[in-house]
Amino acid sequence: MPELPEVETIARSLSPQVVGKRICSAHVLLPRCLQAGESLLPRLEKARIVRVFRRAKLLLIEVEPQNDASPLLLVFHLKMTGSFFVHPADAPPLKHTRLIFDLDDGSRLFFDDTRTFGYCRVMLPNELDAWDFWSALGPEPLEQSAAELGAHFATVCKGRRAAIKALLLDQCIVAGVGNIYADESLYRAGLRPDRPASTLTSSELLRLASALQDVLQLSIQECGSSIRDYKDANGNAGAFQNSFAVYGRKGQSCTRCSSSLESCRIAGRATVYCPACQT
DNA sequence: TCCTCCCTGTTC
DNA sequence: GAACAGGGAGGA
């Protein structure tokens, strides 16, 4: 379940393996995984990979087509089980390989995805800008100060009766947060996930902003969280799952007060919290 | 604003 | 063999 820290880790680990190489050919093994841009596929031939980066939970590969002024973007959403790996020449597709990009040094970039929720879109820059999902994305939580993020939370929480956790998961409110980091940041901020957003004070929202930034930064330092499937583009697992305070710990004791952690469902997601520490 | 669906592997 | 994991689209 790659969220912001995992996608960031994948981008960082993939970048040195592919930037500067040219794409020789693209193979679509699962057609519905290519959600847009089929007509642009021929332009990928001999295109040079210039950048691998992340925005929200999306991983983007920017390429320069050989005889074309306009760059192209390969935009991936990994959803739950998407992953990348660079294989040697002639490596055959694996059971869950959905896309293969043959590179000019003979290596092969695989996009694998067990549950096939993930997708790739090949897009021109103006198409990316015009894509509703892209243009609606909220701010990157790590690209502003805690005070600025807290003030942003205060603005968007005003008058909202939805649970604060539901807002954290909303990519239009803040980009890149999924179930793990929503639960972990609410725990660190001492806030119940089911609190109606409008009931949070500005100081509580500042605490939440700060906790969210802390937990995302720490996780990036640990190369993300590996629950089941997640591995970076070198095949390495992350380690932040060892630091979870609440996620996946329903019924276990709170590390701070020893209360039994409780669970509920918010916005359709399993939610774990400490009934004593979070108010 | 909330619910269902999409999908497959793992766990109960 | 059912329950569960879950991001986001789409519908009520």
Coordinates of N, CA, C and O in Angstrom, one line a residue, chain A residues 192-255:
Chain A
R192 N -8.7 12.0 18.3 CA -9.5 10.9 17.9 C -9.9 11.0 16.4 O -10.3 12.1 16.0
P193 N -9.7 9.9 15.7 CA -10.0 10.0 14.3 C -11.4 10.3 13.9 O -11.6 10.8 12.8
D194 N -12.4 10.1 14.8 CA -13.8 10.3 14.4 C -14.2 11.7 14.8 O -15.4 12.0 14.7
R195 N -13.3 12.5 15.3 CA -13.7 13.9 15.7 C -14.2 14.7 14.4 O -13.5 14.7 13.4
P196 N -15.4 15.3 14.5 CA -15.8 16.1 13.3 C -14.8 17.2 13.1 O -14.3 17.8 14.1
A197 N -14.4 17.4 11.9 CA -13.3 18.3 11.6 C -13.5 19.7 12.1 O -12.6 20.3 12.6
S198 N -14.7 20.1 12.1 CA -15.0 21.5 12.5 C -14.8 21.7 14.0 O -14.8 22.9 14.5
T199 N -14.7 20.6 14.8 CA -14.6 20.8 16.3 C -13.1 20.9 16.7 O -12.8 21.1 17.9
L200 N -12.2 20.8 15.7 CA -10.8 20.9 16.1 C -10.3 22.3 16.2 O -10.6 23.1 15.3
T201 N -9.6 22.6 17.2 CA -9.1 24.0 17.4 C -7.9 24.2 16.5 O -7.2 23.3 16.1
S202 N -7.5 25.5 16.4 CA -6.3 25.7 15.5 C -5.1 25.2 16.1 O -4.2 24.7 15.4
S203 N -5.0 25.1 17.5 CA -3.8 24.5 18.1 C -3.8 23.0 17.9 O -2.7 22.4 17.7
E204 N -4.9 22.4 17.9 CA -5.0 21.0 17.6 C -4.6 20.7 16.2 O -3.9 19.7 15.9
L205 N -5.0 21.5 15.3 CA -4.7 21.3 13.9 C -3.2 21.6 13.6 O -2.6 21.0 12.7
L206 N -2.6 22.5 14.3 CA -1.2 22.7 14.2 C -0.4 21.5 14.7 O 0.5 21.0 14.1
R207 N -0.9 20.9 15.8 CA -0.3 19.6 16.3 C -0.4 18.5 15.3 O 0.5 17.8 15.1
L208 N -1.6 18.5 14.7 CA -1.8 17.4 13.6 C -0.9 17.6 12.4 O -0.3 16.7 11.9
A209 N -0.7 18.9 12.0 CA 0.2 19.2 10.9 C 1.6 18.8 11.2 O 2.3 18.1 10.4
S210 N 2.0 19.1 12.4 CA 3.3 18.8 12.8 C 3.6 17.3 12.9 O 4.6 16.7 12.5
A211 N 2.6 16.6 13.5 CA 2.6 15.1 13.7 C 2.7 14.5 12.3 O 3.4 13.5 12.1
L212 N 1.9 14.9 11.4 CA 1.8 14.3 10.0 C 3.2 14.5 9.4 O 3.7 13.6 8.8
Q213 N 3.8 15.7 9.5 CA 5.1 15.9 8.9 C 6.1 15.0 9.5 O 7.0 14.4 8.8
D214 N 6.1 14.9 10.8 CA 7.1 14.1 11.5 C 7.0 12.6 11.1 O 8.0 12.0 10.8
V215 N 5.8 12.1 11.0 CA 5.6 10.7 10.7 C 6.0 10.4 9.3 O 6.6 9.4 9.0
L216 N 5.7 11.3 8.4 CA 6.1 11.1 7.0 C 7.6 11.2 6.8 O 8.2 10.4 6.1
Q217 N 8.2 12.2 7.5 CA 9.7 12.3 7.4 C 10.4 11.1 8.0 O 11.3 10.5 7.4
L218 N 9.9 10.6 9.1 CA 10.5 9.4 9.8 C 10.4 8.2 8.9 O 11.3 7.4 8.7
S219 N 9.2 8.1 8.2 CA 9.0 6.9 7.4 C 9.9 7.0 6.2 O 10.4 6.0 5.7
I220 N 10.0 8.2 5.6 CA 11.0 8.3 4.4 C 12.4 7.9 4.8 O 13.1 7.2 4.1
Q221 N 12.8 8.3 6.0 CA 14.1 7.9 6.5 C 14.3 6.4 6.6 O 15.4 5.9 6.4
E222 N 13.1 5.8 6.9 CA 13.2 4.3 7.1 C 12.8 3.6 5.8 O 12.5 2.4 5.8
C223 N 12.8 4.4 4.7 CA 12.4 3.8 3.4 C 11.0 3.2 3.3 O 10.7 2.2 2.6
G224 N 10.1 3.8 4.1 CA 8.7 3.4 4.0 C 8.3 2.3 4.9 O 9.1 1.8 5.7
S225 N 7.1 1.8 4.8 CA 6.5 0.8 5.6 C 6.2 -0.4 4.7 O 5.6 -0.3 3.7
S226 N 6.7 -1.6 5.1 CA 6.4 -2.8 4.3 C 5.4 -3.7 5.1 O 5.8 -4.2 6.2
I227 N 4.2 -3.8 4.7 CA 3.2 -4.6 5.4 C 3.2 -6.0 4.8 O 3.5 -7.0 5.4
R228 N 2.9 -6.0 3.5 CA 2.9 -7.3 2.8 C 3.8 -7.2 1.5 O 4.8 -7.9 1.4
D229 N 3.3 -6.3 0.6 CA 3.9 -6.4 -0.7 C 5.0 -5.4 -1.0 O 5.8 -5.6 -1.8
Y230 N 4.9 -4.3 -0.3 CA 5.8 -3.2 -0.7 C 7.3 -3.4 -0.7 O 7.8 -3.8 0.3
K231 N 7.9 -3.2 -1.8 CA 9.4 -3.2 -1.9 C 9.8 -2.0 -2.8 O 9.0 -1.6 -3.7
D232 N 10.9 -1.4 -2.6 CA 11.4 -0.3 -3.4 C 11.9 -0.9 -4.7 O 11.9 -2.1 -4.9
A233 N 12.5 0.0 -5.6 CA 12.9 -0.5 -6.9 C 14.2 -1.3 -6.9 O 14.7 -1.7 -7.9
N234 N 14.8 -1.4 -5.7 CA 15.9 -2.3 -5.5 C 15.5 -3.6 -4.9 O 16.4 -4.4 -4.6
G235 N 14.2 -3.7 -4.6 CA 13.8 -5.0 -4.0 C 13.9 -4.9 -2.5 O 13.7 -6.0 -1.8
N236 N 14.2 -3.8 -1.9 CA 14.4 -3.7 -0.5 C 13.1 -3.3 0.2 O 12.3 -2.5 -0.3
A237 N 12.9 -3.9 1.4 CA 11.7 -3.6 2.2 C 12.0 -2.4 3.0 O 13.1 -2.0 3.3
G238 N 10.9 -1.6 3.4 CA 11.1 -0.5 4.3 C 11.1 -1.0 5.8 O 10.9 -2.2 6.0
A239 N 11.2 -0.1 6.7 CA 11.3 -0.5 8.1 C 10.4 0.2 9.0 O 10.4 0.0 10.2
F240 N 9.6 1.2 8.5 CA 8.8 2.0 9.4 C 7.7 1.2 10.0 O 7.2 1.7 11.1
Q241 N 7.3 0.1 9.5 CA 6.3 -0.7 10.1 C 6.6 -1.1 11.5 O 5.8 -1.4 12.4
N242 N 7.9 -1.1 11.8 CA 8.4 -1.5 13.2 C 8.1 -0.3 14.2 O 8.3 -0.5 15.4
S243 N 7.8 0.8 13.6 CA 7.5 2.0 14.5 C 6.1 2.3 14.6 O 5.7 3.4 15.2
F244 N 5.2 1.5 14.1 CA 3.8 1.8 14.2 C 3.3 1.8 15.6 O 3.6 0.9 16.4
A245 N 2.6 2.9 15.9 CA 2.0 3.0 17.3 C 0.6 2.4 17.3 O 0.2 1.8 18.3
V246 N -0.2 2.5 16.2 CA -1.6 2.1 16.2 C -1.9 1.2 14.9 O -2.7 0.2 15.1
Y247 N -1.4 1.6 13.8 CA -1.9 0.9 12.6 C -1.6 -0.6 12.7 O -0.5 -1.1 13.0
G248 N -2.7 -1.4 12.5 CA -2.6 -2.9 12.5 C -2.4 -3.4 13.9 O -2.1 -4.6 14.1
R249 N -2.6 -2.6 14.9 CA -2.3 -3.0 16.3 C -3.6 -3.1 17.2 O -3.5 -3.1 18.4
K250 N -4.7 -3.2 16.5 CA -6.0 -3.4 17.2 C -5.9 -4.5 18.3 O -5.4 -5.5 18.1
G251 N -6.4 -4.1 19.5 CA -6.4 -5.0 20.6 C -5.1 -5.1 21.4 O -5.1 -5.6 22.5
Q252 N -4.0 -4.6 20.8 CA -2.8 -4.6 21.5 C -2.7 -3.3 22.4 O -3.6 -2.5 22.3
S253 N -1.7 -3.3 23.3 CA -1.7 -2.2 24.2 C -1.0 -0.9 23.7 O 0.0 -1.1 23.0
C254 N -1.5 0.2 24.1 CA -0.9 1.5 23.7 C 0.5 1.6 24.3 O 0.7 1.3 25.5
T255 N 1.5 2.0 23.5 CA 2.8 2.1 24.0 C 3.0 3.2 25.0 O 4.0 3.2 25.7

